[in-house]
CSV table of C-alpha atoms in Angstrom, one decimal:
chain,number,residue,atom,x,y,z
A,51,MET,CA,-20.0,-56.0,36.1
A,52,ARG,CA,-20.6,-52.1,36.9
A,53,LEU,CA,-23.2,-51.0,35.1
A,54,SER,CA,-21.8,-47.1,34.8
A,55,ILE,CA,-25.3,-44.2,34.4
A,56,GLY,CA,-25.2,-40.5,34.2
A,57,GLU,CA,-27.4,-39.3,37.6
A,58,GLY,CA,-29.5,-37.5,35.2
A,59,LEU,CA,-30.4,-40.4,33.7
A,60,LEU,CA,-31.3,-42.0,36.9
A,61,ARG,CA,-33.8,-38.7,37.5
A,62,GLU,CA,-35.5,-39.7,34.7
A,63,THR,CA,-35.4,-43.1,35.4
A,64,PHE,CA,-37.5,-41.8,38.5
A,65,ALA,CA,-39.9,-39.5,36.6
A,66,VAL,CA,-40.5,-42.1,34.0
A,67,LEU,CA,-41.5,-44.3,36.7
A,68,SER,CA,-43.7,-41.7,38.9
A,69,GLY,CA,-45.3,-41.0,36.4
A,70,CYS,CA,-46.3,-43.2,34.3
A,71,GLY,CA,-47.5,-45.3,37.7
A,72,ASP,CA,-48.9,-42.0,38.8
A,73,GLY,CA,-48.8,-43.7,42.8
A,74,SER,CA,-50.6,-46.7,41.9
A,75,ALA,CA,-49.3,-49.0,39.4
A,76,GLU,CA,-47.0,-50.5,38.5
A,77,CYS,CA,-44.4,-49.4,35.7
A,78,VAL,CA,-40.9,-50.4,34.3
A,79,CYS,CA,-37.8,-48.7,32.6
A,80,TRP,CA,-34.8,-50.7,30.6
A,81,TRP,CA,-31.6,-49.3,30.7
A,82,ILE,CA,-29.5,-50.1,27.9
A,83,GLY,CA,-26.7,-49.4,26.1
A,84,PRO,CA,-24.5,-50.1,23.8
A,85,VAL,CA,-23.6,-53.8,22.9
A,86,GLY,CA,-20.2,-54.8,24.9
A,87,ALA,CA,-20.3,-51.4,26.9
A,88,PRO,CA,-21.6,-51.7,29.9
A,89,LYS,CA,-22.3,-47.1,29.8
A,90,ILE,CA,-25.6,-46.9,30.1
A,91,ASP,CA,-26.8,-44.5,27.1
A,92,GLY,CA,-30.8,-44.6,27.2
A,93,LEU,CA,-33.7,-45.2,29.0
A,94,VAL,CA,-36.3,-47.6,27.0
A,95,HIS,CA,-40.2,-47.1,28.7
A,96,PRO,CA,-42.1,-50.2,26.5
A,97,GLU,CA,-45.4,-50.2,25.9
A,98,HIS,CA,-46.8,-52.2,28.5
A,99,SER,CA,-50.9,-52.9,30.8
A,100,SER,CA,-50.3,-52.8,34.4
A,101,SER,CA,-52.2,-52.5,38.1
A,102,PRO,CA,-51.1,-51.7,41.4
A,103,ALA,CA,-49.3,-55.7,41.6
A,104,HIS,CA,-48.0,-57.1,37.9
A,105,TYR,CA,-46.6,-55.5,34.6
A,106,GLU,CA,-46.3,-57.4,31.3
A,107,ILE,CA,-45.2,-56.4,28.1
A,108,ASP,CA,-46.8,-55.6,25.0
A,109,ASP,CA,-45.8,-58.6,22.7
A,110,GLU,CA,-46.0,-57.1,19.2
A,111,TRP,CA,-43.9,-54.5,20.4
A,112,LEU,CA,-41.9,-56.0,22.3
A,113,HIS,CA,-40.7,-58.1,19.3
A,114,ARG,CA,-39.9,-54.6,17.3
A,115,PHE,CA,-38.6,-53.2,19.8
A,116,TRP,CA,-36.1,-56.9,19.5
A,117,ILE,CA,-35.1,-56.4,16.3
A,118,ASP,CA,-34.6,-52.0,16.9
A,119,LEU,CA,-32.3,-52.9,19.4
A,120,ALA,CA,-29.7,-55.4,17.2
A,121,ASP,CA,-30.0,-53.1,14.0
A,122,GLN,CA,-28.8,-50.4,16.7
A,123,ARG,CA,-25.9,-52.2,18.0
A,124,HIS,CA,-27.7,-51.6,20.9
A,125,ALA,CA,-28.5,-53.9,24.6
A,126,VAL,CA,-30.2,-54.0,27.5
A,127,PHE,CA,-28.0,-54.3,30.4
A,128,ALA,CA,-30.6,-53.8,33.4
A,129,GLN,CA,-34.7,-53.3,33.8
A,130,VAL,CA,-36.4,-51.3,36.4
A,131,HIS,CA,-39.9,-51.5,37.6
A,132,THR,CA,-41.6,-50.5,40.7
A,133,HIS,CA,-43.4,-51.9,43.7
A,134,PRO,CA,-46.4,-50.4,45.9
A,135,GLY,CA,-44.5,-51.4,48.8
A,136,SER,CA,-41.1,-52.5,50.0
A,137,ALA,CA,-38.6,-53.9,47.3
A,138,TYR,CA,-37.5,-57.0,46.7
A,139,HIS,CA,-37.3,-60.3,43.8
A,140,SER,CA,-41.1,-61.3,43.5
A,141,ALA,CA,-41.2,-65.2,41.7
A,142,THR,CA,-43.0,-63.0,39.5
A,143,ASP,CA,-41.0,-61.0,38.4
A,144,ASN,CA,-37.9,-64.2,38.7
A,145,ASP,CA,-40.0,-65.7,35.7
A,146,PHE,CA,-40.9,-63.1,33.0
A,147,ALA,CA,-37.8,-61.3,33.0
A,148,LEU,CA,-36.6,-59.3,29.8
A,149,ILE,CA,-33.0,-60.6,29.7
A,150,HIS,CA,-31.8,-64.9,30.5
A,151,THR,CA,-28.0,-64.4,30.8
A,152,PRO,CA,-25.7,-64.4,33.3
A,153,GLY,CA,-24.8,-60.7,34.9
A,154,PHE,CA,-27.9,-59.0,33.7
A,155,LEU,CA,-29.1,-56.2,36.7
A,156,SER,CA,-33.1,-56.7,37.8
A,157,LEU,CA,-33.2,-53.2,40.1
A,158,VAL,CA,-37.1,-52.8,42.1
A,159,ILE,CA,-38.0,-49.5,43.1
A,160,PRO,CA,-40.2,-48.9,46.0
A,161,ASN,CA,-43.5,-47.2,46.9
A,162,PHE,CA,-44.3,-46.7,42.2
A,163,ALA,CA,-41.1,-44.7,42.8
A,164,LEU,CA,-42.9,-41.9,44.6
A,165,GLY,CA,-39.8,-41.9,46.5
A,166,PRO,CA,-36.5,-39.4,46.0
A,167,ALA,CA,-34.4,-40.5,43.0
A,168,ASP,CA,-31.4,-42.2,44.4
A,169,LEU,CA,-31.1,-46.2,45.4
A,170,THR,CA,-30.6,-46.1,48.8
A,171,ASP,CA,-34.3,-48.1,49.1
A,172,ALA,CA,-33.8,-50.0,46.0
A,173,TYR,CA,-33.4,-54.3,45.9
A,174,LEU,CA,-31.2,-55.2,42.9
A,175,ALA,CA,-31.2,-58.9,41.5
A,176,GLU,CA,-28.4,-60.1,39.6
A,177,ARG,CA,-28.9,-63.4,37.2
A,178,ASP,CA,-25.6,-65.9,38.2
A,179,ALA,CA,-23.6,-68.1,36.2
A,180,SER,CA,-27.0,-70.8,36.2
A,181,GLY,CA,-29.6,-68.0,35.6
A,182,VAL,CA,-31.1,-68.2,38.7
A,183,TRP,CA,-31.7,-64.4,40.3
A,184,ARG,CA,-29.3,-63.4,43.2
A,185,ALA,CA,-29.0,-60.5,45.7
A,186,VAL,CA,-26.4,-57.8,44.5
A,187,LYS,CA,-25.3,-54.8,46.5
A,188,VAL,CA,-25.9,-51.8,44.6
A,189,SER,CA,-23.0,-50.0,45.0
A,190,ASP,CA,-21.1,-53.5,43.0
A,191,ARG,CA,-23.0,-53.3,40.1
A,192,ILE,CA,-24.1,-49.9,39.5
A,193,GLU,CA,-21.9,-46.6,39.2
A,194,LEU,CA,-24.0,-43.3,38.6
A,195,CYS,CA,-21.9,-40.5,37.5
A,196,PRO,CA,-22.6,-37.5,37.7
B,14,MET,CA,9.5,-103.8,24.1
B,15,ALA,CA,12.1,-102.1,20.8
B,16,VAL,CA,11.7,-103.4,17.7
B,17,GLN,CA,15.8,-104.5,17.3
B,18,HIS,CA,17.3,-104.9,14.1
B,19,MET,CA,19.6,-107.0,13.5
B,20,GLY,CA,21.9,-107.4,10.7
B,21,LYS,CA,21.3,-109.7,8.3
B,22,PRO,CA,23.3,-111.8,5.0
B,23,ALA,CA,22.3,-109.7,1.8
B,24,THR,CA,19.8,-111.4,-0.1
B,25,ILE,CA,18.7,-111.1,-3.8
B,26,PRO,CA,15.1,-111.6,-3.9
B,27,GLU,CA,13.5,-114.2,-5.9
B,28,ILE,CA,11.8,-112.6,-8.4
B,29,LYS,CA,8.2,-113.6,-9.7
B,30,ARG,CA,8.0,-114.6,-13.0
B,31,ASP,CA,3.4,-114.1,-14.2
B,32,PRO,CA,3.2,-116.9,-16.7
B,33,GLU,CA,1.8,-115.3,-18.8
B,34,GLY,CA,3.6,-111.9,-19.7
B,35,PRO,CA,2.7,-108.4,-18.2
B,36,ARG,CA,-0.8,-108.0,-18.9
B,37,SER,CA,-2.4,-110.2,-15.9
B,38,ASN,CA,-1.0,-108.6,-14.5
B,39,PRO,CA,-2.0,-104.7,-14.2
B,40,ALA,CA,0.7,-103.4,-11.3
B,41,ALA,CA,4.2,-104.8,-13.8
B,42,LEU,CA,2.0,-102.0,-16.6
B,43,ALA,CA,2.1,-99.1,-13.7
B,44,PRO,CA,5.0,-97.8,-14.7
B,45,TYR,CA,3.9,-96.7,-17.8
B,46,LYS,CA,0.5,-95.1,-17.2
B,47,LYS,CA,0.4,-92.2,-17.4
B,48,GLN,CA,1.5,-89.6,-14.0
B,49,THR,CA,-0.9,-88.3,-12.0
B,50,SER,CA,0.1,-84.4,-11.7
B,51,SER,CA,0.8,-82.8,-7.9
B,52,ALA,CA,-2.6,-80.6,-9.4
B,53,GLU,CA,-5.0,-83.5,-10.1
B,54,ARG,CA,-4.1,-85.4,-6.7
B,55,GLN,CA,-4.5,-82.1,-4.7
B,56,GLU,CA,-7.9,-82.4,-6.7
B,57,VAL,CA,-8.9,-86.1,-6.0
B,58,THR,CA,-8.2,-85.1,-2.3
B,59,ALA,CA,-10.2,-82.3,-2.0
B,60,MET,CA,-12.8,-83.4,-3.6
B,61,ALA,CA,-12.2,-85.9,-0.8
B,62,GLN,CA,-12.0,-84.2,1.8
B,63,SER,CA,-15.2,-82.0,0.9
B,64,LYS,CA,-18.2,-81.8,2.9
B,65,PRO,CA,-21.9,-80.0,2.3
B,66,PRO,CA,-22.3,-76.3,3.1
B,67,LYS,CA,-23.0,-75.7,6.5
B,68,SER,CA,-26.1,-74.1,6.5
B,69,THR,CA,-26.1,-71.5,9.4
B,70,VAL,CA,-29.2,-68.9,10.1
B,71,THR,CA,-28.7,-65.3,12.1
B,72,VAL,CA,-29.9,-65.2,15.2
B,73,VAL,CA,-31.1,-62.5,17.4
B,74,TYR,CA,-30.9,-61.7,20.7
B,75,ASN,CA,-30.3,-58.6,23.0
B,76,GLY,CA,-29.4,-56.0,20.7
B,77,GLN,CA,-27.1,-59.1,18.9
B,78,PRO,CA,-26.9,-61.1,15.7
B,79,ARG,CA,-25.6,-64.4,15.7
B,80,GLU,CA,-24.5,-66.7,13.1
B,81,VAL,CA,-25.6,-70.8,14.1
B,82,GLU,CA,-25.2,-73.7,12.7
B,83,PHE,CA,-28.2,-76.4,11.6
B,84,LYS,CA,-29.5,-79.1,9.4
B,85,PRO,CA,-32.6,-78.9,7.2
B,86,ASN,CA,-33.9,-82.3,8.5
B,87,GLN,CA,-33.5,-82.0,12.5
B,88,LYS,CA,-36.0,-79.9,14.5
B,89,LEU,CA,-35.8,-76.4,15.3
B,90,ARG,CA,-35.5,-77.5,19.0
B,91,ILE,CA,-31.6,-78.5,18.2
B,92,LEU,CA,-30.9,-75.3,16.8
B,93,PHE,CA,-32.7,-73.6,19.7
B,94,ALA,CA,-30.5,-75.1,22.1
B,95,ALA,CA,-27.5,-74.6,19.7
B,96,ALA,CA,-28.6,-71.0,19.8
B,97,LEU,CA,-28.6,-70.9,23.9
B,98,ALA,CA,-25.3,-71.8,23.2
B,99,GLU,CA,-24.5,-68.9,21.2
B,100,PHE,CA,-25.6,-66.5,23.5
B,101,GLY,CA,-24.3,-67.9,26.6
B,102,ILE,CA,-28.0,-68.6,27.8
B,103,PRO,CA,-28.1,-71.1,30.7
B,104,SER,CA,-31.6,-72.2,30.2
B,105,GLY,CA,-34.0,-72.2,27.4
B,106,GLU,CA,-37.1,-71.8,30.2
B,107,GLY,CA,-39.8,-68.8,29.4
B,108,LEU,CA,-37.2,-67.8,26.0
B,109,GLY,CA,-38.9,-69.1,22.0
B,110,LEU,CA,-37.7,-68.8,18.4
B,111,PHE,CA,-39.5,-66.0,16.5
B,112,THR,CA,-39.7,-65.8,13.1
B,113,GLU,CA,-39.4,-62.1,11.9
B,114,THR,CA,-42.3,-61.4,11.6
B,115,GLY,CA,-42.9,-62.8,14.9
B,116,ALA,CA,-44.2,-65.8,14.1
B,117,GLN,CA,-43.5,-68.2,17.3
B,118,LEU,CA,-41.9,-71.2,15.8
B,119,ASP,CA,-43.0,-74.7,17.0
B,120,LEU,CA,-39.7,-76.8,18.1
B,121,ASP,CA,-40.7,-79.6,17.6
B,122,VAL,CA,-40.9,-79.3,13.6
B,123,LYS,CA,-38.0,-79.4,12.1
B,124,ALA,CA,-36.3,-76.5,9.8
B,125,GLU,CA,-37.1,-76.8,6.9
B,126,ASP,CA,-41.1,-78.0,6.7
B,127,ALA,CA,-41.0,-74.8,8.8
B,128,GLY,CA,-39.3,-73.1,6.6
B,129,VAL,CA,-36.0,-71.9,8.0
B,130,THR,CA,-33.6,-71.5,5.4
B,131,ALA,CA,-29.6,-70.7,5.8
B,132,GLY,CA,-29.0,-67.4,5.4
B,133,GLY,CA,-32.7,-66.1,6.7
B,134,GLN,CA,-32.5,-64.0,10.4
B,135,LEU,CA,-34.5,-66.0,13.5
B,136,VAL,CA,-35.2,-63.5,16.2
B,137,LEU,CA,-34.8,-65.1,20.1
B,138,ARG,CA,-36.5,-63.3,23.2
B,139,PRO,CA,-38.8,-63.7,26.3
B,140,ILE,CA,-42.4,-65.9,24.8
B,141,ARG,CA,-43.4,-63.4,27.7
B,142,VAL,CA,-42.6,-60.5,29.8
B,143,GLY,CA,-43.9,-58.9,33.1
B,144,GLY,CA,-43.2,-58.6,36.3
B,145,GLY,CA,-45.1,-58.3,39.9
B,146,SER,CA,-45.5,-57.4,43.6
């Protein structure tokens, strides 16, 4: 599966991540789109707690969001979160990701997303058919649209 | 081995008569009984083949509602496994079943004891979501 996302939405993602984390805390956003159509048409910034080395979603908020998502016939196709330094998929990222179905993408942005709004230094992982995370090339899975 | 039918001389089988008459031999009365109509036979067949209606619940996961069958007297763990299969989720680790109001259900409790009823809705979602470096 290859996600299609507008450059404007990518810039907005970086703005939210860097603004929320403010150079001192991790942050997370989710890319959503219509169920069955991997075209990203929305950005969700969930309620979360965070520190320089972690983030965690508020459970009550998550539950409400989950039901709203079904009402809107939308699905989360990718999670995007920041790391303070280099981008990689940590054991915590593996174990506590949002979606458990094969093909789900997890994008990690380095340096609290304070750099340019592009995916040059980003790390992308994908759940495979057995549920294990595998590194994949960003350009193989994400298509940026003007 | 193929069965071969050999030609036999035509003989008339001996008719065995019941000495007490047809009343002691119900088969002998069969031609006189009321014939079952086609509609009646279909009704009987349908009754024999009918099963109790299957219980289903709607399970919501990542924006998608799906119908999942369950038996009220079975543990929710079975419904949970069926939901995972329905959504193509290879492992249920870190996931839970929740009521619409957000209460997590104990998977070792029977569906009927947990208040899960046919036509209801359940939420399949991660128990905890986070990340870290």
